[in-house]
Amino acid sequence: MPSRLYTTQAELYDIAFSWDTSEEVEWLLERLGSDCAPILEPACGSGRMLAAFAERGVEAIGIDISPSMVALAQERLSSPRLPADALEADMTSFDLGRTFGGAICPIDTLACLEDPASVVKHLDCMATHLRPGSRYLIQLEMRDPDDPWAGVQPSIWEEARGDIRLRITWQVEEIDLDEGIELQRSRIEIVDGPDRGRVLEEVHRMAAWTPDRWISALAETAFTYLAVYDGDDESYPRRPLGQAGRLLWHELSL
Ligand SMILES: C[S@@+](CC[C@H](N)C(=O)[O-])C[C@H]1O[C@@H](n2cnc3c(N)ncnc32)[C@H](O)[C@@H]1O
C-alpha cells in the first residue's frame, strides 16, 4: 500500500523535508560536472531538489509515481516559473523521450524499490535516458552484514512553515538481511498550527542493502561504480567501495 506521507498527506512531507539543501546541491553539481543539464531526478517527491537546481539555472526534470507529489512539485516550480518540471511515472519503467546529462536520487529513496531486480530495471531505464559519460549520484544506506545495526540511529528533527511546526522522528525498527528488507517507522507530529496534536505514523517496508548485494546489482547494469562519499560528513569524504554506512552517496557513471 502506498505510504500516506507520499499520497494523501504529501503536504506534510513537503514541510517535513524542507531543510536547507544549498551545500549539498553545490556539492552535487560539482560531482555531476559542468555538462550535467538537464538533470533527471527519479522519485522526485514534491520537488525540493528540482527547485534547488533550477534556482541555480540548471534545468531539472523529475518523475514520481505519486500524483499528489507531482502536483506539489509542479506548483513549487511554477511560481516563480523555474526551468524544471515534474511528471507522473514509475521509476522502474519510463520513457521520457529525451536524454539527460546527469541524475540524482537522494535520501535513501531507491530503497523504496524492495528487490534488486526492480533496481536493475530502474538502472536500465536510467541508462537509456543518460548521455554517455553522465554521472548518476545515488544516496543509499548500506548495512554491515556482520553487524546490521552498526551506525543505525533515529533521525529526529523539526521543520516549520508559516504557523505550522512539525516534529519528525524516522527510525529503523527491523532489519532482515536474509530477505534484504527492513521496516522503518516515521512519526510526524504537528506541534504548532491549526491541527496541533495530530500525529501521522507509518511503517515503511524498504530494501536493506549490503555492499556486496549492491555491487552485484550494479554489475548487471551498464553503469560503472566510481566512488562512494560520506553524506553524513559535511566535507563529503571518500569512503572505500564496499563499506557500510549511513547516507552514503554512490557515484555511478555511464
Ligand atoms: C522519501 S520520498 C523522496 C522524494 C525526493 N527524492 C526527495 O528527496 O524529497 C520517496 C518518493 O519515492 C516515490 N516513489 C516510490 N516508488 C516509486 C516508483 N516506483 N517510481 C517513482 N516514484 C516512486 C514516492 O512517491 C515518494 O515521493
XYZ file of C-alpha atoms in Angstrom, residues 37-139:
103
model
C 21.922 19.748 -17.675
C 19.209 18.737 -17.843
C 19.323 16.731 -14.612
C 16.911 13.840 -14.059
C 15.594 13.007 -10.589
C 13.652 9.751 -10.335
C 11.174 9.644 -7.405
C 11.494 13.408 -7.019
C 8.744 13.765 -4.413
C 7.478 17.313 -4.060
C 10.417 18.741 -5.995
C 12.688 20.325 -3.366
C 15.848 19.231 -5.240
C 14.423 20.108 -8.678
C 13.748 23.641 -7.437
C 17.219 23.932 -5.913
C 18.887 23.021 -9.230
C 16.558 25.217 -11.273
C 17.144 28.211 -8.978
C 20.826 27.855 -9.917
C 19.910 27.953 -13.610
C 20.290 24.203 -14.191
C 17.255 22.615 -15.835
C 15.895 19.660 -13.862
C 13.150 17.144 -14.592
C 11.648 14.826 -12.006
C 9.384 11.818 -12.148
C 7.331 10.342 -9.317
C 4.692 7.640 -9.058
C 2.501 9.706 -6.720
C 0.133 12.196 -8.419
C -0.022 14.217 -5.157
C 3.748 14.588 -5.058
C 3.888 15.541 -8.749
C 1.151 18.160 -8.228
C 3.060 19.720 -5.311
C 6.281 19.728 -7.326
C 4.576 21.383 -10.308
C 3.108 24.041 -8.025
C 6.521 24.725 -6.462
C 8.166 25.014 -9.901
C 5.552 27.270 -11.423
C 5.690 30.301 -9.185
C 8.125 31.739 -9.857
C 8.424 29.880 -13.174
C 11.617 27.773 -12.954
C 13.412 25.746 -15.668
C 12.136 22.466 -14.230
C 9.177 20.105 -14.434
C 7.753 17.032 -12.731
C 5.885 14.186 -14.411
C 4.000 11.152 -13.202
C 5.924 7.931 -13.958
C 7.193 4.736 -12.358
C 10.968 4.799 -11.956
C 11.219 1.111 -12.925
C 9.611 1.619 -16.359
C 9.538 5.019 -18.011
C 10.294 6.575 -21.349
C 10.587 10.349 -21.366
C 11.703 10.531 -24.998
C 14.745 12.686 -24.224
C 18.208 12.397 -22.708
C 19.866 13.961 -19.674
C 23.380 14.964 -18.638
C 23.233 13.733 -15.032
C 20.932 12.332 -12.375
C 20.465 12.176 -8.627
C 18.433 10.110 -6.175
C 18.816 11.404 -2.581
C 17.850 10.304 0.974
C 17.617 6.543 0.531
C 14.761 6.905 -1.948
C 15.977 3.983 -4.055
C 15.288 1.718 -1.044
C 11.561 2.202 -1.877
C 12.260 -0.454 -4.539
C 12.218 -3.563 -2.408
C 14.093 -6.066 -4.561
C 17.351 -5.947 -6.539
C 15.553 -6.922 -9.794
C 13.487 -3.694 -9.630
C 16.629 -1.670 -9.033
C 18.269 -3.260 -12.080
C 15.141 -2.389 -14.130
C 15.370 1.164 -12.813
C 19.065 1.453 -13.698
C 18.393 0.034 -17.187
C 15.795 2.795 -17.708
C 18.198 5.414 -16.377
C 20.932 4.178 -18.726
C 18.696 4.770 -21.756
C 17.998 8.338 -20.571
C 21.564 9.434 -19.743
C 24.181 10.625 -22.217
C 27.495 8.693 -22.316
C 29.840 9.958 -19.609
C 26.969 11.129 -17.374
C 27.114 10.671 -13.622
C 24.259 9.264 -11.532
C 24.569 10.028 -7.798
C 22.502 7.821 -5.511
C 22.274 8.274 -1.754
